[in-house]
XYZ file of C-alpha atoms in Angstrom:
653
model
C -19.296 52.994 19.515
C -19.701 54.179 15.974
C -17.972 54.675 12.653
C -16.629 57.942 11.257
C -15.423 58.758 7.760
C -14.823 61.636 5.407
C -12.880 63.083 2.508
C -11.850 66.301 0.848
C -14.165 66.993 -2.056
C -13.033 66.194 -5.547
C -14.686 64.972 -8.715
C -17.074 62.562 -7.021
C -20.629 63.452 -6.045
C -20.222 63.975 -2.288
C -23.477 62.524 -0.969
C -23.339 59.441 -3.181
C -19.719 58.775 -2.232
C -20.316 59.408 1.465
C -23.323 57.099 1.460
C -21.238 54.343 -0.122
C -18.517 54.788 2.523
C -21.090 54.774 5.299
C -22.778 51.614 4.066
C -19.636 49.522 4.588
C -19.453 50.823 8.178
C -23.071 49.931 8.927
C -21.970 47.248 11.419
C -20.250 49.921 13.521
C -23.403 51.999 13.684
C -26.625 50.225 12.692
C -28.957 52.668 14.455
C -28.514 55.685 12.197
C -26.144 57.458 9.880
C -25.554 61.078 8.984
C -23.665 63.031 6.335
C -22.518 66.647 6.404
C -21.046 68.426 3.367
C -19.304 71.787 3.483
C -21.227 74.394 1.466
C -17.958 75.716 0.072
C -17.242 72.294 -1.356
C -14.169 71.477 0.714
C -15.089 68.496 2.901
C -17.601 65.715 3.489
C -17.983 64.192 6.947
C -19.988 61.086 7.859
C -21.032 59.055 10.875
C -22.730 55.699 11.492
C -24.292 55.478 14.936
C -24.575 52.780 17.570
C -26.736 54.577 20.114
C -25.438 54.149 23.678
C -26.010 57.534 25.343
C -28.844 59.917 24.453
C -30.852 57.591 22.238
C -32.965 60.381 20.728
C -32.212 62.476 17.654
C -30.413 64.910 19.967
C -27.458 62.503 19.852
C -27.262 62.238 16.071
C -24.047 63.071 14.231
C -22.246 64.776 12.584
C -23.096 67.427 15.166
C -22.751 71.197 14.835
C -21.634 73.293 17.800
C -24.088 75.853 19.145
C -21.932 78.652 17.734
C -22.005 77.023 14.298
C -18.240 77.011 13.872
C -17.414 73.324 14.506
C -18.805 70.093 13.086
C -17.811 66.894 14.864
C -18.062 63.141 14.342
C -17.151 61.010 17.363
C -16.524 57.290 17.659
C -16.327 56.201 21.280
C -17.340 57.425 24.707
C -16.275 60.353 26.898
C -16.745 58.932 30.378
C -16.295 62.230 32.251
C -18.513 64.243 29.938
C -20.976 65.146 32.697
C -18.249 66.722 34.828
C -16.916 68.501 31.722
C -20.447 69.727 31.047
C -20.704 71.097 34.584
C -17.330 72.809 34.256
C -18.067 74.504 30.968
C -21.561 75.510 32.124
C -19.918 77.594 34.852
C -17.947 79.491 32.203
C -20.483 79.721 29.422
C -24.267 79.845 29.363
C -25.561 77.077 27.112
C -28.949 75.651 26.313
C -28.151 71.959 25.935
C -30.003 70.126 23.180
C -29.628 66.702 24.814
C -27.462 64.617 27.118
C -24.920 63.162 24.691
C -21.182 63.180 25.283
C -20.707 64.329 21.677
C -22.519 67.581 22.399
C -20.430 68.071 25.531
C -17.237 67.476 23.563
C -17.963 69.864 20.708
C -19.000 72.633 23.109
C -15.807 72.141 25.123
C -13.783 72.423 21.918
C -15.659 75.591 20.981
C -14.762 77.077 24.373
C -11.297 75.668 25.143
C -9.894 74.533 21.817
C -9.116 70.988 20.713
C -5.850 70.241 22.509
C -6.973 71.520 25.914
C -10.208 69.560 25.586
C -8.337 66.374 24.671
C -6.175 66.718 27.767
C -9.285 67.034 29.931
C -11.087 64.006 28.538
C -11.320 60.574 30.107
C -12.473 58.106 27.505
C -11.940 56.130 24.340
C -12.425 57.957 21.079
C -11.574 58.778 17.517
C -12.625 62.270 16.486
C -13.027 64.150 13.219
C -13.550 67.903 13.657
C -14.125 70.509 10.945
C -13.455 74.176 11.695
C -15.608 76.163 9.275
C -13.820 79.458 10.048
C -10.279 78.241 9.418
C -11.111 75.414 6.976
C -9.074 73.004 9.099
C -9.829 69.324 9.544
C -8.562 67.875 12.836
C -8.364 64.171 13.599
C -7.653 62.831 17.094
C -7.308 59.465 18.805
C -7.532 58.426 22.452
C -4.401 58.003 24.575
C -4.029 54.207 24.457
C -5.514 53.551 21.014
C -8.805 51.889 21.878
C -10.572 53.366 18.865
C -9.129 53.128 15.329
C -8.551 55.948 12.873
C -6.970 55.678 9.421
C -6.034 58.688 7.323
C -3.940 59.608 4.311
C -3.715 60.832 0.764
C -4.416 59.186 -2.561
C -2.901 61.673 -4.999
C -4.752 64.886 -4.025
C -7.632 63.153 -2.256
C -7.603 63.246 1.551
C -9.538 60.355 3.098
C -10.075 59.126 6.658
C -12.244 56.509 8.350
C -12.610 54.131 11.275
C -11.819 51.219 8.962
C -9.923 50.875 5.700
C -12.911 49.331 3.958
C -14.662 52.728 4.037
C -11.617 54.402 2.484
C -11.489 51.705 -0.179
C -15.166 52.404 -0.963
C -14.224 55.874 -2.272
C -14.211 55.601 -6.052
C -11.081 57.753 -6.415
C -8.971 55.859 -3.888
C -6.234 53.725 -5.401
C -5.876 50.699 -3.112
C -2.265 49.641 -3.691
C -0.865 47.051 -1.288
C 2.285 48.114 0.535
C 4.716 45.192 0.309
C 6.946 46.734 2.962
C 4.035 46.845 5.407
C 3.385 43.217 4.478
C 6.808 42.262 5.875
C 5.829 43.844 9.191
C 2.611 41.847 9.143
C 4.512 38.585 8.682
C 6.820 39.438 11.566
C 4.176 40.520 14.080
C 0.858 39.115 12.877
C -0.507 42.656 12.529
C 0.476 45.822 10.670
C 1.979 48.145 13.307
C 1.099 51.847 13.415
C 1.600 54.218 11.745
C 1.671 51.834 8.769
C -1.324 50.291 7.043
C -1.543 47.643 4.328
C -2.307 50.346 1.734
C 0.251 52.729 0.319
C -0.281 56.317 1.478
C -2.665 55.464 4.321
C -1.595 55.686 7.963
C -2.953 54.812 11.363
C -3.089 57.872 13.585
C -0.935 57.040 16.599
C -2.613 56.808 20.022
C -2.492 60.049 22.009
C -2.025 62.139 18.854
C -3.998 64.631 16.806
C -3.391 66.209 13.430
C -4.786 69.486 12.065
C -4.890 69.646 8.271
C -5.662 72.930 6.506
C -7.788 72.127 3.473
C -6.579 74.331 0.651
C -7.022 74.503 -3.103
C -3.421 73.387 -3.468
C -3.375 69.942 -1.866
C 0.417 69.965 -1.674
C 0.219 72.686 0.989
C -2.155 70.528 3.031
C 0.090 67.476 2.843
C 2.682 69.103 5.088
C 0.565 68.615 8.228
C 1.953 66.118 10.736
C 0.459 64.425 13.839
C 1.493 65.800 17.232
C 1.033 64.202 20.686
C -1.160 65.541 23.478
C -0.257 62.581 25.770
C 2.584 60.074 25.572
C 3.375 56.863 27.386
C 7.024 57.877 27.359
C 6.304 60.951 29.506
C 3.989 58.892 31.711
C 6.756 56.382 32.385
C 9.267 59.140 33.071
C 6.849 60.864 35.442
C 6.247 57.536 37.160
C 9.976 57.036 37.738
C 10.246 60.559 39.140
C 7.221 60.054 41.387
C 7.702 56.418 42.372
C 5.231 55.101 44.925
C 6.922 54.978 48.345
C 4.153 53.502 50.472
C 3.615 50.013 51.807
C 2.242 47.134 49.715
C -1.078 47.362 51.584
C -1.312 51.072 50.777
C -0.581 50.309 47.120
C -3.357 47.712 47.051
C -5.855 50.186 48.548
C -4.821 52.891 46.090
C -5.201 50.595 43.085
C -8.511 49.271 44.391
C -9.857 52.807 44.715
C -8.765 53.839 41.223
C -10.104 50.654 39.654
C -13.482 51.145 41.302
C -13.608 54.740 40.063
C -12.581 53.817 36.517
C -15.130 51.016 36.338
C -17.862 53.188 37.834
C -17.237 55.803 35.137
C -17.566 53.147 32.447
C -20.903 51.860 33.690
C -22.754 54.846 32.193
C -25.126 53.585 29.525
C -28.681 53.994 28.292
C -28.644 50.412 26.935
C -27.989 46.969 28.539
C -24.401 46.406 29.716
C -22.377 43.306 30.667
C -18.815 41.930 30.707
C -16.549 39.268 29.259
C -15.340 36.797 31.893
C -12.551 34.283 31.276
C -11.965 33.517 34.944
C -8.482 35.012 34.782
C -7.142 37.808 36.957
C -7.997 40.751 34.702
C -11.569 39.974 33.701
C -12.394 38.620 37.166
C -11.217 41.872 38.748
C -13.333 43.948 36.378
C -16.424 41.816 36.975
C -15.904 41.731 40.762
C -15.796 45.531 40.935
C -18.724 45.842 38.543
C -20.799 43.540 40.734
C -19.703 45.450 43.831
C -21.289 48.584 42.359
C -24.397 46.970 40.878
C -27.747 46.321 42.558
C -28.548 43.532 40.088
C -26.491 40.568 38.804
C -23.962 41.596 36.152
C -24.389 39.713 32.891
C -21.170 37.831 32.075
C -20.092 35.823 29.029
C -17.398 33.255 28.355
C -16.318 30.650 25.786
C -15.213 27.082 26.378
C -13.200 24.648 24.286
C -13.358 20.879 24.276
C -9.600 20.641 23.588
C -7.440 20.160 26.684
C -5.208 23.107 27.553
C -7.488 25.771 26.073
C -10.637 25.554 28.168
C -11.123 28.120 30.937
C -14.914 28.014 30.987
C -15.075 26.003 34.214
C -12.880 28.573 35.983
C -15.067 31.410 34.701
C -18.198 29.604 35.874
C -16.744 29.224 39.377
C -15.866 32.926 39.569
C -19.299 33.904 38.245
C -21.008 31.694 40.822
C -18.995 33.216 43.663
C -19.750 36.778 42.535
C -23.398 36.054 41.773
C -23.405 37.154 38.146
C -25.921 36.104 35.508
C -23.528 33.904 33.559
C -23.749 32.585 29.981
C -21.213 30.285 28.341
C -20.748 28.817 24.879
C -18.552 25.832 24.016
C -16.754 26.221 20.693
C -16.115 23.373 18.265
C -13.970 23.160 15.163
C -17.153 23.556 13.124
C -17.845 26.872 14.863
C -14.368 28.043 13.876
C -14.915 26.896 10.307
C -18.032 29.046 10.148
C -16.173 32.112 11.435
C -13.009 31.828 9.350
C -14.614 32.891 6.034
C -15.799 36.056 7.800
C -12.378 37.073 9.161
C -11.228 38.733 5.950
C -14.336 40.933 6.008
C -14.278 41.594 9.753
C -10.694 42.893 9.555
C -10.067 45.645 7.030
C -6.390 44.700 6.694
C -4.529 41.422 7.279
C -4.677 40.368 10.925
C -3.410 37.050 12.270
C -4.052 36.817 16.002
C -5.916 33.497 16.039
C -7.819 34.555 19.170
C -9.822 36.710 16.767
C -12.027 33.624 16.378
C -13.138 33.269 20.021
C -13.223 37.078 20.305
C -15.810 37.192 17.535
C -17.816 34.316 19.000
C -17.929 35.696 22.544
C -18.944 39.101 21.149
C -21.681 37.432 19.142
C -22.840 35.661 22.299
C -22.863 38.837 24.387
C -24.687 40.872 21.726
C -27.707 38.627 22.067
C -28.275 40.175 25.496
C -26.350 43.470 25.831
C -25.092 46.359 23.698
C -22.028 47.195 25.826
C -19.456 44.812 27.333
C -16.489 45.583 29.586
C -13.262 43.647 29.102
C -10.075 43.048 31.093
C -7.632 43.948 28.321
C -4.613 46.003 29.334
C -3.968 44.367 32.704
C -1.089 42.260 31.390
C 0.823 45.214 29.948
C 0.363 47.338 33.066
C 1.019 44.791 35.799
C 3.414 42.285 34.243
C 1.094 39.468 33.242
C 2.555 38.046 30.041
C 4.786 35.007 30.238
C 7.523 36.861 28.353
C 7.989 39.204 31.314
C 8.505 36.228 33.570
C 10.819 34.758 30.941
C 13.001 37.860 31.226
C 13.646 36.869 34.839
C 13.507 33.095 34.640
C 15.071 32.560 31.205
C 16.988 35.546 29.897
C 18.990 36.377 33.011
C 20.247 32.784 33.414
C 20.958 32.648 29.666
C 23.122 35.765 29.906
C 25.295 33.999 32.473
C 25.711 30.807 30.419
C 28.884 30.225 28.357
C 28.206 30.432 24.633
C 29.097 26.775 24.021
C 26.510 25.690 26.601
C 23.894 27.886 24.955
C 24.547 26.357 21.542
C 24.407 22.796 22.885
C 21.146 23.404 24.762
C 19.555 25.070 21.725
C 20.485 22.068 19.599
C 19.042 19.657 22.136
C 15.736 21.507 22.334
C 15.348 21.754 18.561
C 16.269 18.080 18.018
C 12.733 17.088 19.017
C 9.614 18.365 17.288
C 7.138 20.490 19.269
C 4.654 17.639 18.949
C 7.128 15.255 20.611
C 7.746 17.731 23.444
C 3.976 18.005 23.973
C 3.681 14.218 24.249
C 6.600 13.998 26.672
C 5.143 16.694 28.943
C 1.698 15.112 28.859
C 3.179 11.748 29.833
C 5.284 13.240 32.634
C 2.715 15.767 33.844
C 1.402 13.753 36.845
C 4.925 13.543 38.262
C 5.881 17.161 37.589
C 5.579 19.977 40.147
C 2.793 22.443 39.395
C 5.183 25.142 38.169
C 6.460 22.819 35.398
C 3.046 21.808 34.057
C 3.239 24.048 31.013
C 0.609 24.780 28.412
C 1.838 24.235 24.801
C 5.284 23.029 25.999
C 6.410 22.178 22.461
C 5.925 25.748 21.271
C 7.769 27.057 24.321
C 10.665 24.659 23.720
C 10.925 25.927 20.149
C 10.998 29.551 21.291
C 13.594 28.787 23.965
C 15.873 27.126 21.421
C 15.720 30.303 19.324
C 16.488 32.763 22.130
C 19.462 30.817 23.479
C 21.701 32.264 20.765
C 20.738 35.932 21.242
C 23.099 38.623 22.529
C 20.891 41.206 24.298
C 17.628 41.701 26.127
C 16.411 43.829 23.234
C 17.016 40.964 20.808
C 15.302 38.645 23.276
C 12.165 40.794 23.230
C 12.156 41.129 19.449
C 12.531 37.376 19.040
C 9.602 36.707 21.352
C 7.411 39.154 19.435
C 8.346 37.886 15.967
C 6.896 35.064 13.907
C 8.781 35.332 10.613
C 12.234 36.591 11.644
C 13.355 37.383 8.076
C 10.178 38.469 6.274
C 12.078 40.218 3.473
C 13.151 36.768 2.284
C 9.473 35.768 1.935
C 7.839 38.919 0.493
C 8.894 39.633 -3.086
C 10.413 43.100 -3.764
C 10.161 44.288 -0.176
C 12.158 46.130 2.470
C 11.131 45.786 6.107
C 10.558 49.266 7.581
C 12.001 50.365 10.889
C 9.610 50.376 13.837
C 9.820 51.463 17.451
C 10.849 47.890 18.312
C 13.886 48.053 16.017
C 14.742 51.719 16.694
C 15.735 51.933 20.352
C 16.096 55.729 20.225
C 12.336 56.007 20.654
C 12.083 53.640 23.609
C 10.829 54.857 26.984
C 13.516 55.033 29.656
C 12.610 52.026 31.770
C 14.504 50.864 34.872
C 14.682 47.185 33.860
C 14.129 44.857 30.913
C 10.714 43.768 32.181
C 9.438 47.354 32.332
C 10.921 48.062 28.915
C 9.073 45.079 27.470
C 5.826 46.181 29.120
C 6.267 49.676 27.688
C 6.934 48.389 24.172
C 3.934 46.065 24.372
C 1.780 49.023 25.430
C 3.001 50.998 22.416
C 2.707 48.204 19.840
C 1.073 44.888 20.691
C -1.717 46.399 22.799
C -3.081 49.013 20.350
C -2.217 47.206 17.118
C -3.172 43.640 18.050
C -5.234 43.290 21.235
C -7.388 46.387 20.814
C -7.797 45.853 17.069
C -8.975 42.301 17.727
C -11.494 43.418 20.347
C -12.762 46.399 18.356
C -13.293 44.537 15.078
C -14.766 41.405 16.688
C -17.196 43.432 18.770
C -18.091 45.939 16.072
C -18.783 43.145 13.588
C -21.580 42.293 16.016
C -22.521 45.940 16.706
C -21.299 45.581 20.284
C -19.484 48.338 22.155
C -16.543 47.244 24.322
C -14.975 49.236 27.149
C -11.595 48.690 28.778
C -11.310 50.025 32.353
C -7.598 49.173 32.656
C -6.873 51.716 29.912
C -8.279 54.666 31.806
C -5.197 56.897 31.565
C -5.401 57.700 35.291
C -4.999 53.999 36.023
C -2.160 53.717 33.490
C -0.336 56.594 35.155
C -0.814 54.999 38.584
C 0.505 51.639 37.356
C 3.704 53.243 36.077
C 4.345 54.708 39.545
C 4.489 51.208 40.991
C 7.890 49.464 41.341
C 8.536 46.219 39.489
C 8.492 44.259 42.752
C 4.799 45.153 43.096
C 4.093 43.678 39.652
C 6.247 40.552 39.399
C 6.965 38.917 42.744
C 8.169 35.409 43.589
C 8.055 34.450 39.917
C 4.411 35.448 39.475
C 3.029 38.318 37.445
C 0.325 40.838 38.384
C 1.050 40.547 42.102
C -0.519 43.914 42.971
C -3.607 43.315 40.874
C -4.040 39.872 42.376
C -4.105 41.359 45.883
C -6.989 43.606 44.858
C -8.861 40.679 43.333
C -8.345 38.451 46.391
C -10.368 40.945 48.428
C -13.409 39.845 46.401
C -12.647 36.380 44.982
C -10.974 33.467 46.825
C -7.399 32.869 45.769
C -8.001 29.206 44.972
C -10.480 30.145 42.218
C -7.827 32.150 40.397
C -4.447 30.506 40.894
C -3.542 28.427 37.830
C -1.135 28.656 34.863
C -1.911 31.420 32.364
C -3.603 29.899 29.301
C -4.336 32.903 27.125
C -7.338 33.383 24.847
C -6.294 31.124 21.977
C -7.578 28.264 19.872
C -6.074 24.829 19.113
C -4.817 26.065 15.772
C -2.064 23.479 15.368
C -4.442 20.515 15.270
C -7.162 22.349 13.351
C -4.770 23.114 10.484
C -3.957 19.415 10.216
C -7.625 18.454 10.531
C -10.841 20.382 9.783
C -9.047 23.425 8.299
C -6.649 21.453 6.130
C -8.533 21.702 2.812
C -9.203 25.417 3.274
C -5.526 26.040 4.070
C -4.268 23.862 1.224
C -6.295 25.875 -1.271
C -4.882 29.197 -0.042
C -1.328 27.824 0.160
C -1.334 25.993 -3.160
C 1.717 26.580 -5.317
C -0.367 27.906 -8.195
C -2.283 30.410 -6.071
C 0.832 31.718 -4.315
C 2.644 32.060 -7.650
C -0.252 33.791 -9.389
C -0.802 36.255 -6.539
C 2.855 37.230 -6.714
C 3.494 38.453 -3.181
C 5.449 35.553 -1.672
C 8.339 33.301 -2.577
C 6.602 29.953 -2.791
C 9.206 27.338 -1.835
C 9.743 28.222 1.871
C 6.002 28.423 2.489
C 5.307 25.058 0.892
C 8.181 23.502 2.840
C 6.769 24.863 6.085
C 3.280 23.622 5.270
C 4.521 20.095 4.560
C 6.572 20.043 7.775
C 3.521 21.103 9.741
C 1.294 18.443 8.166
C 3.850 15.743 8.918
C 4.131 16.950 12.545
C 7.842 17.396 12.061
C 7.440 20.963 13.308
C 4.662 23.181 14.568
C 4.466 26.168 12.229
C 0.908 27.148 13.193
C 1.556 30.870 13.708
C 3.841 31.362 10.714
C 1.315 29.649 8.464
C -1.641 31.463 9.992
C -0.032 34.795 9.073
C 0.266 33.692 5.443
C -3.250 32.260 5.443
C -4.787 35.426 6.847
C -3.120 37.544 4.187
C -4.183 35.134 1.446
C -7.772 35.104 2.681
C -7.803 38.903 2.955
C -6.288 39.231 -0.534
C -8.898 36.888 -1.967
C -11.628 39.060 -0.457
C -9.966 42.146 -1.959
C -10.044 40.592 -5.425
C -13.694 39.593 -5.069
C -14.671 43.171 -4.219
C -13.040 44.721 -7.296
């Protein structure tokens, strides 16, 4: 895991500018950094290194191919690089300088070209490649978007980097906030690709690459556009055409085999390696198969919370004990969160409002005390139907569609007549008498969401409602227009066979790369920790999309197929419980230990002076939250995270 950055040369002194950009990415690569500048004065390329494979100087970057034509900077890991090395060695005699995957990759590109090499890779990566013969800069990103890559133009300056803060460090970059992108942030809690919070800067989409000819006339270079080398849409279509026809037992064995192979590939490391363990299905499966292939106890890490409804540490401990891992846990208090919150605006290079960023940072900090690489279970929900919203499509939306409109309206009114706090109290009081399936976590928030979806007309609207916080962000952001996204433009949707699959596909295209993977990458990299995600091995993704929905959601429970694999290694009773998620008790914290901090950022004077938001609706929401009339924790957290990020921006000017 590393940081890459670069720019087309202009008026600035290249080495001084590149050094400044590299310094702000030091956390991504504390072991070393390198700078390469084109002799013809066209491009500067930089790299900060977190050494994982080939710890010697033979792994340093930017790296020049043996033929001298290509210079590469790589962030990530190529898990099948040894097999690629064997394959290319049969075609071309090479004297290898070391054992790094970067060297393998650049030599493959020199032999096969970029696109063919990308199609052959198994890994997570963001790549910058300079072709000295053609004066072409190519940027590429892995298939599922595990590694970040920003790029764009500021007038005639081309800039790119792993994080926006490196781009902002270029003295000629004009960091203008995009108010339209801000509306998307308020809706989703993140800025969806290809947008970024800065005007003119884009996120390279997962599975895409772009080749930019660097010419004296920058306008000619600006015509380059990203193109895909792998798409989820084609994967889903291929899965429908090649649907798995075997028995459930055969499907379990097939998934088990692929999971073991994917995890085995990701265990390559020249530094200590461990795993995050929440005790849920996904992380427990990863750890179980890691331990199966390890001669020594796997090091596992988890967080606990003292607040009821958020703590999964005891479940993780039980799983760890059964598997025989070397387990470490940390219980988080409100004070711990208070200490992290001031760092969030520096950890994330653009506004980001998934509150689980707090425990993600803390568990990464915990793991980094012992290991340099940690495997995670992210991606399992999107592939195997784990999120509650997929179950809601079956349990909630289908019955709603059959209800008369007048009944919908009445039920919505009844649900919204009580505050979320009152619903929470009612459920807590009645919990001992309720069947297990009705013992909900955060029932008040779920009642609020249900009241909102009762009035919708289609499954597409249902999905958008569930994935939105502010449903009319244009009315909050001054002088803004909300851009279209893949969620609002159905012409770009994969052709799924049911609403649940369509939701899973859209989550894989949006929420997974732009929220989940951003959270994990930034939290881990802030601690100089590499994370790996076995579920996002594209071979596993392609297998999952061959499986019918009945193998994913069965008898009202998600991840059926994945659970059957896990139950081969972990007793069912250690796993079966309601899904809690990786959140924090934000609602109560905003009314308690975070109240003064929030009040300062949401003050009428500050909001007015900053000039991005209409003040009245935000103040009204804040007062309703404080009085417990309503629970606006997520809406307010989005505003707070932008305000904190903006404050950090102003301090850095």
